[in-house]
């Protein structure tokens, strides 16, 4: 019926997992159904939307209804199958991680095809994977989680560096894609398992008077 | 003097009402005149701006000075006629509601004319009406109000569903527009009068350990 | 080696100073290195990015690697030379202020060249200078500083009014640019030195019941 490829399946499962992560936080914040849907949607498609706007193309979900539909399914699953969703949370984490690998690749490739330099492709790959979570955290009025803990965007960055190097040196697509996905997935899995964290920006013993003068308006 | 139509009048009164709502919140938060102007502007034109960027056209207010001028008038009215503004708050609520109906129609039609599918037109209609309030709440550092209470965006959604069905089945424009506007306005009026609210996303009894692991960075 | 003009130098020093201001706040909020980099980047290029998206061109940093590089340098300087950065904070403030003057000019000119009316050019000039700080404050989950104190965006506005008047009446470019830069810089210097502030939007004695009804969702 559908012409569903393996890549499509990862895409949709990843989108579903991203939406579920947004819905969990919306639920904790006592959001109503509409708010929860928007938060799930922002998490699921926000990164790709930001990327598409910046590379100058139509946001992808605006011409493919499946993504909105998946977020709707996520809301329904959260409402009516939440015990089940809770039981398969490890699986959802896996969808989330594999999806992240795919979204990074898609973001880089789409930016490359739009004619941008490789360094921009890497940034757009990270954006596609990570910016949805930032938008979600802004909507729920929290400091974005990825800025304070966990190796999340860094996984996309490392995978992205591999992918763009592969493009640059003409490696076959299959090597570029597998290497990138593998990098993103392994870094995420290890960083969660072993609680890796980035160092903080060093607490700055700063002349308070100057800091306040500098901070005025900026 | 002006070639002012009835629709223009609703447009301008709605814009004025949206700006006033932003200014009220800015005033409570002790914003200065510049900050208040920006908050009023964001509420009044933010939804349409987001829509225009996503459908790939120039934000409407960037080529029509009247909208900025109306927000400036709203700031002046708030400053020098605030007792009067307070006394006519029911009327401003009416402008807000009728304006919301018009903005929904405009958002849907503009998106349709840009060649997007009907489901996207509905979303852009809701965005045009509701996203300004979300941007405003982000600027004043609050959780967006429409995510937590009240039937606001839902009014745009219902009106939008009617409008797109009317487009789809070739109904005359006057039916589509009247029905949509009527739907939005009636739902808003009734939901405020009878304190309708959407159900919350069900509080999720979730295995906390898994939630924290899933939440890392996402 | 580089074809580095004086204007380029101001551009880069201004970008560096904007990034440093973001990094200071990220440091206080215990952000990790990635989060700090993003906050520095948002402050440094956020305003120009928003402007470019709204006038319909590719965000400038996406085709010129130097800006990302400068933000990276700022992170390294903050990490390894923070005592020095602290000692030269007055100089950084000067870079920030002169950079602000240049960014205002660039923002106006770029918008004008894209064919927009003069009032929009002024707004885009202010946006280029000030919106980065707003985005930064949203990311660190604070009310944007420029909405509550200090004459910051107003400096860009005054400089921008001069510049667009100069364009309008055919003054030579050198007059337009010098006048605008001078205006922005002097207003910033004086406002910091003498603690100028805009008046608040007058605290509004508003019928609380009506306010809550109006506020529902909007």
PDB file of N, CA, C and O in Angstrom, chain C residues 43-114:
ATOM      1  N   UNK C  43      23.690  35.349  20.513  1.00  0.00           N
ATOM      2  CA  UNK C  43      23.841  36.771  20.787  1.00  0.00           C
ATOM      3  C   UNK C  43      24.565  37.465  19.636  1.00  0.00           C
ATOM      4  O   UNK C  43      24.192  38.558  19.220  1.00  0.00           O
ATOM      5  N   UNK C  44      25.602  36.783  19.118  1.00  0.00           N
ATOM      6  CA  UNK C  44      26.453  37.414  18.118  1.00  0.00           C
ATOM      7  C   UNK C  44      25.784  37.508  16.740  1.00  0.00           C
ATOM      8  O   UNK C  44      25.925  38.514  16.048  1.00  0.00           O
ATOM      9  N   UNK C  45      25.055  36.477  16.337  1.00  0.00           N
ATOM     10  CA  UNK C  45      24.512  36.455  14.974  1.00  0.00           C
ATOM     11  C   UNK C  45      22.990  36.395  14.939  1.00  0.00           C
ATOM     12  O   UNK C  45      22.398  36.451  13.857  1.00  0.00           O
ATOM     13  N   UNK C  46      22.354  36.314  16.093  1.00  0.00           N
ATOM     14  CA  UNK C  46      20.909  36.124  16.145  1.00  0.00           C
ATOM     15  C   UNK C  46      20.120  37.256  15.500  1.00  0.00           C
ATOM     16  O   UNK C  46      19.163  37.012  14.767  1.00  0.00           O
ATOM     17  N   UNK C  47      20.538  38.491  15.771  1.00  0.00           N
ATOM     18  CA  UNK C  47      19.817  39.630  15.220  1.00  0.00           C
ATOM     19  C   UNK C  47      19.904  39.670  13.704  1.00  0.00           C
ATOM     20  O   UNK C  47      18.887  39.838  13.016  1.00  0.00           O
ATOM     21  N   UNK C  48      21.107  39.484  13.197  1.00  0.00           N
ATOM     22  CA  UNK C  48      21.295  39.488  11.749  1.00  0.00           C
ATOM     23  C   UNK C  48      20.603  38.316  11.076  1.00  0.00           C
ATOM     24  O   UNK C  48      20.111  38.430   9.950  1.00  0.00           O
ATOM     25  N   UNK C  49      20.551  37.172  11.784  1.00  0.00           N
ATOM     26  CA  UNK C  49      19.863  36.002  11.228  1.00  0.00           C
ATOM     27  C   UNK C  49      18.369  36.270  11.091  1.00  0.00           C
ATOM     28  O   UNK C  49      17.767  35.983  10.048  1.00  0.00           O
ATOM     29  N   UNK C  50      17.787  36.830  12.161  1.00  0.00           N
ATOM     30  CA  UNK C  50      16.352  37.145  12.126  1.00  0.00           C
ATOM     31  C   UNK C  50      16.056  38.123  10.990  1.00  0.00           C
ATOM     32  O   UNK C  50      15.094  37.966  10.234  1.00  0.00           O
ATOM     33  N   UNK C  51      16.918  39.143  10.855  1.00  0.00           N
ATOM     34  CA  UNK C  51      16.745  40.116   9.781  1.00  0.00           C
ATOM     35  C   UNK C  51      16.822  39.433   8.412  1.00  0.00           C
ATOM     36  O   UNK C  51      15.950  39.624   7.568  1.00  0.00           O
ATOM     37  N   UNK C  52      17.823  38.599   8.202  1.00  0.00           N
ATOM     38  CA  UNK C  52      17.992  37.965   6.903  1.00  0.00           C
ATOM     39  C   UNK C  52      16.811  37.073   6.560  1.00  0.00           C
ATOM     40  O   UNK C  52      16.358  37.052   5.413  1.00  0.00           O
ATOM     41  N   UNK C  53      16.316  36.326   7.540  1.00  0.00           N
ATOM     42  CA  UNK C  53      15.155  35.469   7.290  1.00  0.00           C
ATOM     43  C   UNK C  53      13.948  36.329   6.898  1.00  0.00           C
ATOM     44  O   UNK C  53      13.233  35.989   5.956  1.00  0.00           O
ATOM     45  N   UNK C  54      13.763  37.460   7.590  1.00  0.00           N
ATOM     46  CA  UNK C  54      12.586  38.283   7.303  1.00  0.00           C
ATOM     47  C   UNK C  54      12.688  39.042   5.991  1.00  0.00           C
ATOM     48  O   UNK C  54      11.670  39.270   5.325  1.00  0.00           O
ATOM     49  N   UNK C  55      13.911  39.412   5.571  1.00  0.00           N
ATOM     50  CA  UNK C  55      14.018  40.083   4.277  1.00  0.00           C
ATOM     51  C   UNK C  55      14.198  39.070   3.146  1.00  0.00           C
ATOM     52  O   UNK C  55      14.260  39.441   1.984  1.00  0.00           O
ATOM     53  N   UNK C  56      14.276  37.777   3.515  1.00  0.00           N
ATOM     54  CA  UNK C  56      14.234  36.738   2.497  1.00  0.00           C
ATOM     55  C   UNK C  56      15.576  36.398   1.868  1.00  0.00           C
ATOM     56  O   UNK C  56      15.616  35.987   0.708  1.00  0.00           O
ATOM     57  N   UNK C  57      16.666  36.530   2.638  1.00  0.00           N
ATOM     58  CA  UNK C  57      17.977  36.111   2.109  1.00  0.00           C
ATOM     59  C   UNK C  57      18.576  35.079   3.061  1.00  0.00           C
ATOM     60  O   UNK C  57      18.124  34.919   4.188  1.00  0.00           O
ATOM     61  N   UNK C  58      19.608  34.407   2.592  1.00  0.00           N
ATOM     62  CA  UNK C  58      20.307  33.430   3.421  1.00  0.00           C
ATOM     63  C   UNK C  58      20.982  34.116   4.598  1.00  0.00           C
ATOM     64  O   UNK C  58      21.658  35.118   4.406  1.00  0.00           O
ATOM     65  N   UNK C  59      20.796  33.567   5.810  1.00  0.00           N
ATOM     66  CA  UNK C  59      21.511  34.141   6.950  1.00  0.00           C
ATOM     67  C   UNK C  59      23.001  34.255   6.668  1.00  0.00           C
ATOM     68  O   UNK C  59      23.642  33.313   6.214  1.00  0.00           O
ATOM     69  N   UNK C  60      23.542  35.450   6.957  1.00  0.00           N
ATOM     70  CA  UNK C  60      24.885  35.808   6.511  1.00  0.00           C
ATOM     71  C   UNK C  60      25.985  34.837   6.937  1.00  0.00           C
ATOM     72  O   UNK C  60      26.898  34.541   6.171  1.00  0.00           O
ATOM     73  N   UNK C  61      25.879  34.312   8.179  1.00  0.00           N
ATOM     74  CA  UNK C  61      26.944  33.454   8.698  1.00  0.00           C
ATOM     75  C   UNK C  61      26.953  32.093   8.008  1.00  0.00           C
ATOM     76  O   UNK C  61      27.913  31.325   8.184  1.00  0.00           O
ATOM     77  N   UNK C  62      25.918  31.789   7.241  1.00  0.00           N
ATOM     78  CA  UNK C  62      25.841  30.472   6.615  1.00  0.00           C
ATOM     79  C   UNK C  62      26.709  30.384   5.368  1.00  0.00           C
ATOM     80  O   UNK C  62      26.911  29.292   4.831  1.00  0.00           O
ATOM     81  N   UNK C  63      27.224  31.524   4.909  1.00  0.00           N
ATOM     82  CA  UNK C  63      28.130  31.498   3.763  1.00  0.00           C
ATOM     83  C   UNK C  63      29.458  32.195   4.054  1.00  0.00           C
ATOM     84  O   UNK C  63      30.272  32.378   3.158  1.00  0.00           O
ATOM     85  N   UNK C  64      29.660  32.588   5.328  1.00  0.00           N
ATOM     86  CA  UNK C  64      30.935  33.205   5.719  1.00  0.00           C
ATOM     87  C   UNK C  64      31.359  32.600   7.053  1.00  0.00           C
ATOM     88  O   UNK C  64      30.784  32.927   8.091  1.00  0.00           O
ATOM     89  N   UNK C  65      32.354  31.727   7.005  1.00  0.00           N
ATOM     90  CA  UNK C  65      32.743  30.949   8.181  1.00  0.00           C
ATOM     91  C   UNK C  65      33.343  31.790   9.293  1.00  0.00           C
ATOM     92  O   UNK C  65      33.408  31.349  10.446  1.00  0.00           O
ATOM     93  N   UNK C  66      33.772  33.017   8.996  1.00  0.00           N
ATOM     94  CA  UNK C  66      34.527  33.816   9.967  1.00  0.00           C
ATOM     95  C   UNK C  66      33.721  34.077  11.242  1.00  0.00           C
ATOM     96  O   UNK C  66      34.279  34.145  12.344  1.00  0.00           O
ATOM     97  N   UNK C  67      32.382  34.213  11.094  1.00  0.00           N
ATOM     98  CA  UNK C  67      31.582  34.572  12.253  1.00  0.00           C
ATOM     99  C   UNK C  67      31.525  33.448  13.273  1.00  0.00           C
ATOM    100  O   UNK C  67      31.660  33.671  14.474  1.00  0.00           O
ATOM    101  N   UNK C  68      31.343  32.225  12.794  1.00  0.00           N
ATOM    102  CA  UNK C  68      31.368  31.074  13.700  1.00  0.00           C
ATOM    103  C   UNK C  68      32.737  30.966  14.358  1.00  0.00           C
ATOM    104  O   UNK C  68      32.860  30.647  15.547  1.00  0.00           O
ATOM    105  N   UNK C  69      33.776  31.233  13.571  1.00  0.00           N
ATOM    106  CA  UNK C  69      35.143  31.134  14.054  1.00  0.00           C
ATOM    107  C   UNK C  69      35.373  32.133  15.187  1.00  0.00           C
ATOM    108  O   UNK C  69      35.997  31.823  16.194  1.00  0.00           O
ATOM    109  N   UNK C  70      34.844  33.340  15.007  1.00  0.00           N
ATOM    110  CA  UNK C  70      35.006  34.366  16.044  1.00  0.00           C
ATOM    111  C   UNK C  70      34.321  33.938  17.332  1.00  0.00           C
ATOM    112  O   UNK C  70      34.842  34.141  18.436  1.00  0.00           O
ATOM    113  N   UNK C  71      33.127  33.329  17.212  1.00  0.00           N
ATOM    114  CA  UNK C  71      32.426  32.886  18.420  1.00  0.00           C
ATOM    115  C   UNK C  71      33.225  31.772  19.106  1.00  0.00           C
ATOM    116  O   UNK C  71      33.329  31.731  20.334  1.00  0.00           O
ATOM    117  N   UNK C  72      33.814  30.894  18.306  1.00  0.00           N
ATOM    118  CA  UNK C  72      34.682  29.851  18.869  1.00  0.00           C
ATOM    119  C   UNK C  72      35.864  30.480  19.600  1.00  0.00           C
ATOM    120  O   UNK C  72      36.220  30.057  20.708  1.00  0.00           O
ATOM    121  N   UNK C  73      36.470  31.498  18.982  1.00  0.00           N
ATOM    122  CA  UNK C  73      37.585  32.198  19.628  1.00  0.00           C
ATOM    123  C   UNK C  73      37.138  32.815  20.941  1.00  0.00           C
ATOM    124  O   UNK C  73      37.875  32.806  21.933  1.00  0.00           O
ATOM    125  N   UNK C  74      35.907  33.361  20.932  1.00  0.00           N
ATOM    126  CA  UNK C  74      35.398  33.971  22.159  1.00  0.00           C
ATOM    127  C   UNK C  74      35.282  32.923  23.272  1.00  0.00           C
ATOM    128  O   UNK C  74      35.604  33.205  24.431  1.00  0.00           O
ATOM    129  N   UNK C  75      34.804  31.716  22.913  1.00  0.00           N
ATOM    130  CA  UNK C  75      34.700  30.650  23.928  1.00  0.00           C
ATOM    131  C   UNK C  75      36.087  30.310  24.461  1.00  0.00           C
ATOM    132  O   UNK C  75      36.291  30.177  25.679  1.00  0.00           O
ATOM    133  N   UNK C  76      37.062  30.182  23.560  1.00  0.00           N
ATOM    134  CA  UNK C  76      38.424  29.841  23.986  1.00  0.00           C
ATOM    135  C   UNK C  76      39.010  30.952  24.851  1.00  0.00           C
ATOM    136  O   UNK C  76      39.642  30.675  25.879  1.00  0.00           O
ATOM    137  N   UNK C  77      38.791  32.204  24.435  1.00  0.00           N
ATOM    138  CA  UNK C  77      39.297  33.328  25.220  1.00  0.00           C
ATOM    139  C   UNK C  77      38.662  33.323  26.605  1.00  0.00           C
ATOM    140  O   UNK C  77      39.330  33.526  27.620  1.00  0.00           O
ATOM    141  N   UNK C  78      37.375  33.052  26.656  1.00  0.00           N
ATOM    142  CA  UNK C  78      36.651  33.054  27.927  1.00  0.00           C
ATOM    143  C   UNK C  78      37.181  31.965  28.858  1.00  0.00           C
ATOM    144  O   UNK C  78      37.311  32.158  30.062  1.00  0.00           O
ATOM    145  N   UNK C  79      37.525  30.816  28.232  1.00  0.00           N
ATOM    146  CA  UNK C  79      38.011  29.680  29.014  1.00  0.00           C
ATOM    147  C   UNK C  79      39.439  29.888  29.506  1.00  0.00           C
ATOM    148  O   UNK C  79      39.738  29.651  30.677  1.00  0.00           O
ATOM    149  N   UNK C  80      40.330  30.343  28.592  1.00  0.00           N
ATOM    150  CA  UNK C  80      41.764  30.301  28.892  1.00  0.00           C
ATOM    151  C   UNK C  80      42.372  31.663  29.163  1.00  0.00           C
ATOM    152  O   UNK C  80      43.492  31.755  29.657  1.00  0.00           O
ATOM    153  N   UNK C  81      41.646  32.725  28.839  1.00  0.00           N
ATOM    154  CA  UNK C  81      42.179  34.074  29.044  1.00  0.00           C
ATOM    155  C   UNK C  81      41.199  34.901  29.843  1.00  0.00           C
ATOM    156  O   UNK C  81      41.114  36.115  29.665  1.00  0.00           O
ATOM    157  N   UNK C  82      40.428  34.243  30.755  1.00  0.00           N
ATOM    158  CA  UNK C  82      39.317  34.987  31.343  1.00  0.00           C
ATOM    159  C   UNK C  82      39.771  36.121  32.250  1.00  0.00           C
ATOM    160  O   UNK C  82      39.078  37.120  32.372  1.00  0.00           O
ATOM    161  N   UNK C  83      40.953  35.982  32.838  1.00  0.00           N
ATOM    162  CA  UNK C  83      41.427  37.086  33.667  1.00  0.00           C
ATOM    163  C   UNK C  83      41.680  38.299  32.777  1.00  0.00           C
ATOM    164  O   UNK C  83      41.283  39.415  33.099  1.00  0.00           O
ATOM    165  N   UNK C  84      42.302  38.035  31.622  1.00  0.00           N
ATOM    166  CA  UNK C  84      42.579  39.106  30.669  1.00  0.00           C
ATOM    167  C   UNK C  84      41.276  39.723  30.149  1.00  0.00           C
ATOM    168  O   UNK C  84      41.144  40.940  30.073  1.00  0.00           O
ATOM    169  N   UNK C  85      40.314  38.862  29.796  1.00  0.00           N
ATOM    170  CA  UNK C  85      39.015  39.350  29.300  1.00  0.00           C
ATOM    171  C   UNK C  85      38.369  40.260  30.350  1.00  0.00           C
ATOM    172  O   UNK C  85      37.781  41.289  30.045  1.00  0.00           O
ATOM    173  N   UNK C  86      38.518  39.846  31.616  1.00  0.00           N
ATOM    174  CA  UNK C  86      37.947  40.647  32.685  1.00  0.00           C
ATOM    175  C   UNK C  86      38.618  42.006  32.768  1.00  0.00           C
ATOM    176  O   UNK C  86      37.961  43.037  32.942  1.00  0.00           O
ATOM    177  N   UNK C  87      39.950  42.016  32.592  1.00  0.00           N
ATOM    178  CA  UNK C  87      40.675  43.281  32.723  1.00  0.00           C
ATOM    179  C   UNK C  87      40.344  44.249  31.601  1.00  0.00           C
ATOM    180  O   UNK C  87      40.369  45.456  31.784  1.00  0.00           O
ATOM    181  N   UNK C  88      40.050  43.692  30.395  1.00  0.00           N
ATOM    182  CA  UNK C  88      39.791  44.596  29.268  1.00  0.00           C
ATOM    183  C   UNK C  88      38.288  44.803  29.039  1.00  0.00           C
ATOM    184  O   UNK C  88      37.848  45.086  27.930  1.00  0.00           O
ATOM    185  N   UNK C  89      37.488  44.650  30.104  1.00  0.00           N
ATOM    186  CA  UNK C  89      36.037  44.701  29.920  1.00  0.00           C
ATOM    187  C   UNK C  89      35.562  46.048  29.394  1.00  0.00           C
ATOM    188  O   UNK C  89      34.572  46.121  28.677  1.00  0.00           O
ATOM    189  N   UNK C  90      36.260  47.127  29.761  1.00  0.00           N
ATOM    190  CA  UNK C  90      35.884  48.443  29.222  1.00  0.00           C
ATOM    191  C   UNK C  90      36.103  48.466  27.714  1.00  0.00           C
ATOM    192  O   UNK C  90      35.293  49.006  26.958  1.00  0.00           O
ATOM    193  N   UNK C  91      37.215  47.857  27.273  1.00  0.00           N
ATOM    194  CA  UNK C  91      37.503  47.787  25.841  1.00  0.00           C
ATOM    195  C   UNK C  91      36.448  46.954  25.130  1.00  0.00           C
ATOM    196  O   UNK C  91      36.006  47.302  24.033  1.00  0.00           O
ATOM    197  N   UNK C  92      36.051  45.858  25.767  1.00  0.00           N
ATOM    198  CA  UNK C  92      35.024  45.010  25.156  1.00  0.00           C
ATOM    199  C   UNK C  92      33.712  45.777  25.046  1.00  0.00           C
ATOM    200  O   UNK C  92      32.993  45.669  24.052  1.00  0.00           O
ATOM    201  N   UNK C  93      33.413  46.565  26.079  1.00  0.00           N
ATOM    202  CA  UNK C  93      32.225  47.408  26.010  1.00  0.00           C
ATOM    203  C   UNK C  93      32.304  48.353  24.824  1.00  0.00           C
ATOM    204  O   UNK C  93      31.317  48.596  24.130  1.00  0.00           O
ATOM    205  N   UNK C  94      33.495  48.880  24.563  1.00  0.00           N
ATOM    206  CA  UNK C  94      33.677  49.788  23.427  1.00  0.00           C
ATOM    207  C   UNK C  94      33.479  49.054  22.104  1.00  0.00           C
ATOM    208  O   UNK C  94      32.827  49.571  21.189  1.00  0.00           O
ATOM    209  N   UNK C  95      34.055  47.850  21.980  1.00  0.00           N
ATOM    210  CA  UNK C  95      33.845  47.043  20.773  1.00  0.00           C
ATOM    211  C   UNK C  95      32.351  46.813  20.569  1.00  0.00           C
ATOM    212  O   UNK C  95      31.825  46.897  19.454  1.00  0.00           O
ATOM    213  N   UNK C  96      31.666  46.451  21.684  1.00  0.00           N
ATOM    214  CA  UNK C  96      30.231  46.163  21.670  1.00  0.00           C
ATOM    215  C   UNK C  96      29.475  47.376  21.113  1.00  0.00           C
ATOM    216  O   UNK C  96      28.618  47.242  20.244  1.00  0.00           O
ATOM    217  N   UNK C  97      29.827  48.551  21.623  1.00  0.00           N
ATOM    218  CA  UNK C  97      29.117  49.774  21.248  1.00  0.00           C
ATOM    219  C   UNK C  97      29.398  50.178  19.805  1.00  0.00           C
ATOM    220  O   UNK C  97      28.478  50.518  19.062  1.00  0.00           O
ATOM    221  N   UNK C  98      30.665  50.131  19.410  1.00  0.00           N
ATOM    222  CA  UNK C  98      31.007  50.497  18.030  1.00  0.00           C
ATOM    223  C   UNK C  98      30.433  49.448  17.071  1.00  0.00           C
ATOM    224  O   UNK C  98      29.903  49.784  16.004  1.00  0.00           O
ATOM    225  N   UNK C  99      30.513  48.188  17.490  1.00  0.00           N
ATOM    226  CA  UNK C  99      29.920  47.122  16.688  1.00  0.00           C
ATOM    227  C   UNK C  99      28.433  47.336  16.497  1.00  0.00           C
ATOM    228  O   UNK C  99      27.896  47.146  15.404  1.00  0.00           O
ATOM    229  N   UNK C 100      27.754  47.747  17.578  1.00  0.00           N
ATOM    230  CA  UNK C 100      26.320  48.021  17.502  1.00  0.00           C
ATOM    231  C   UNK C 100      26.023  49.079  16.443  1.00  0.00           C
ATOM    232  O   UNK C 100      25.062  48.970  15.672  1.00  0.00           O
ATOM    233  N   UNK C 101      26.858  50.117  16.402  1.00  0.00           N
ATOM    234  CA  UNK C 101      26.684  51.161  15.398  1.00  0.00           C
ATOM    235  C   UNK C 101      26.804  50.601  13.993  1.00  0.00           C
ATOM    236  O   UNK C 101      25.968  50.862  13.120  1.00  0.00           O
ATOM    237  N   UNK C 102      27.811  49.767  13.797  1.00  0.00           N
ATOM    238  CA  UNK C 102      28.019  49.181  12.470  1.00  0.00           C
ATOM    239  C   UNK C 102      26.885  48.238  12.091  1.00  0.00           C
ATOM    240  O   UNK C 102      26.383  48.271  10.966  1.00  0.00           O
ATOM    241  N   UNK C 103      26.455  47.387  13.050  1.00  0.00           N
ATOM    242  CA  UNK C 103      25.404  46.409  12.743  1.00  0.00           C
ATOM    243  C   UNK C 103      24.114  47.113  12.369  1.00  0.00           C
ATOM    244  O   UNK C 103      23.350  46.640  11.525  1.00  0.00           O
ATOM    245  N   UNK C 104      23.845  48.252  13.023  1.00  0.00           N
ATOM    246  CA  UNK C 104      22.643  49.012  12.692  1.00  0.00           C
ATOM    247  C   UNK C 104      22.704  49.468  11.235  1.00  0.00           C
ATOM    248  O   UNK C 104      21.746  49.301  10.481  1.00  0.00           O
ATOM    249  N   UNK C 105      23.863  50.045  10.859  1.00  0.00           N
ATOM    250  CA  UNK C 105      24.043  50.522   9.488  1.00  0.00           C
ATOM    251  C   UNK C 105      23.879  49.368   8.496  1.00  0.00           C
ATOM    252  O   UNK C 105      23.145  49.469   7.506  1.00  0.00           O
ATOM    253  N   UNK C 106      24.570  48.266   8.764  1.00  0.00           N
ATOM    254  CA  UNK C 106      24.525  47.107   7.870  1.00  0.00           C
ATOM    255  C   UNK C 106      23.103  46.589   7.729  1.00  0.00           C
ATOM    256  O   UNK C 106      22.640  46.275   6.628  1.00  0.00           O
ATOM    257  N   UNK C 107      22.391  46.525   8.865  1.00  0.00           N
ATOM    258  CA  UNK C 107      21.022  46.021   8.846  1.00  0.00           C
ATOM    259  C   UNK C 107      20.114  46.892   7.994  1.00  0.00           C
ATOM    260  O   UNK C 107      19.311  46.389   7.199  1.00  0.00           O
ATOM    261  N   UNK C 108      20.244  48.214   8.160  1.00  0.00           N
ATOM    262  CA  UNK C 108      19.420  49.134   7.389  1.00  0.00           C
ATOM    263  C   UNK C 108      19.737  49.020   5.899  1.00  0.00           C
ATOM    264  O   UNK C 108      18.847  48.885   5.053  1.00  0.00           O
ATOM    265  N   UNK C 109      21.028  49.056   5.584  1.00  0.00           N
ATOM    266  CA  UNK C 109      21.445  49.066   4.177  1.00  0.00           C
ATOM    267  C   UNK C 109      21.030  47.786   3.463  1.00  0.00           C
ATOM    268  O   UNK C 109      20.555  47.819   2.329  1.00  0.00           O
ATOM    269  N   UNK C 110      21.222  46.654   4.158  1.00  0.00           N
ATOM    270  CA  UNK C 110      20.890  45.360   3.545  1.00  0.00           C
ATOM    271  C   UNK C 110      19.387  45.274   3.258  1.00  0.00           C
ATOM    272  O   UNK C 110      18.972  44.767   2.212  1.00  0.00           O
ATOM    273  N   UNK C 111      18.584  45.787   4.205  1.00  0.00           N
ATOM    274  CA  UNK C 111      17.128  45.773   4.024  1.00  0.00           C
ATOM    275  C   UNK C 111      16.725  46.711   2.894  1.00  0.00           C
ATOM    276  O   UNK C 111      15.839  46.402   2.097  1.00  0.00           O
ATOM    277  N   UNK C 112      17.390  47.874   2.821  1.00  0.00           N
ATOM    278  CA  UNK C 112      17.109  48.845   1.755  1.00  0.00           C
ATOM    279  C   UNK C 112      17.444  48.243   0.388  1.00  0.00           C
ATOM    280  O   UNK C 112      16.666  48.363  -0.564  1.00  0.00           O
ATOM    281  N   UNK C 113      18.602  47.596   0.317  1.00  0.00           N
ATOM    282  CA  UNK C 113      19.016  46.973  -0.942  1.00  0.00           C
ATOM    283  C   UNK C 113      18.072  45.849  -1.347  1.00  0.00           C
ATOM    284  O   UNK C 113      17.996  45.497  -2.521  1.00  0.00           O
ATOM    285  N   UNK C 114      17.390  45.262  -0.352  1.00  0.00           N
ATOM    286  CA  UNK C 114      16.434  44.198  -0.672  1.00  0.00           C
ATOM    287  C   UNK C 114      15.094  44.765  -1.115  1.00  0.00           C
ATOM    288  O   UNK C 114      14.165  44.013  -1.425  1.00  0.00           O
TER     289      UNK C 114
END
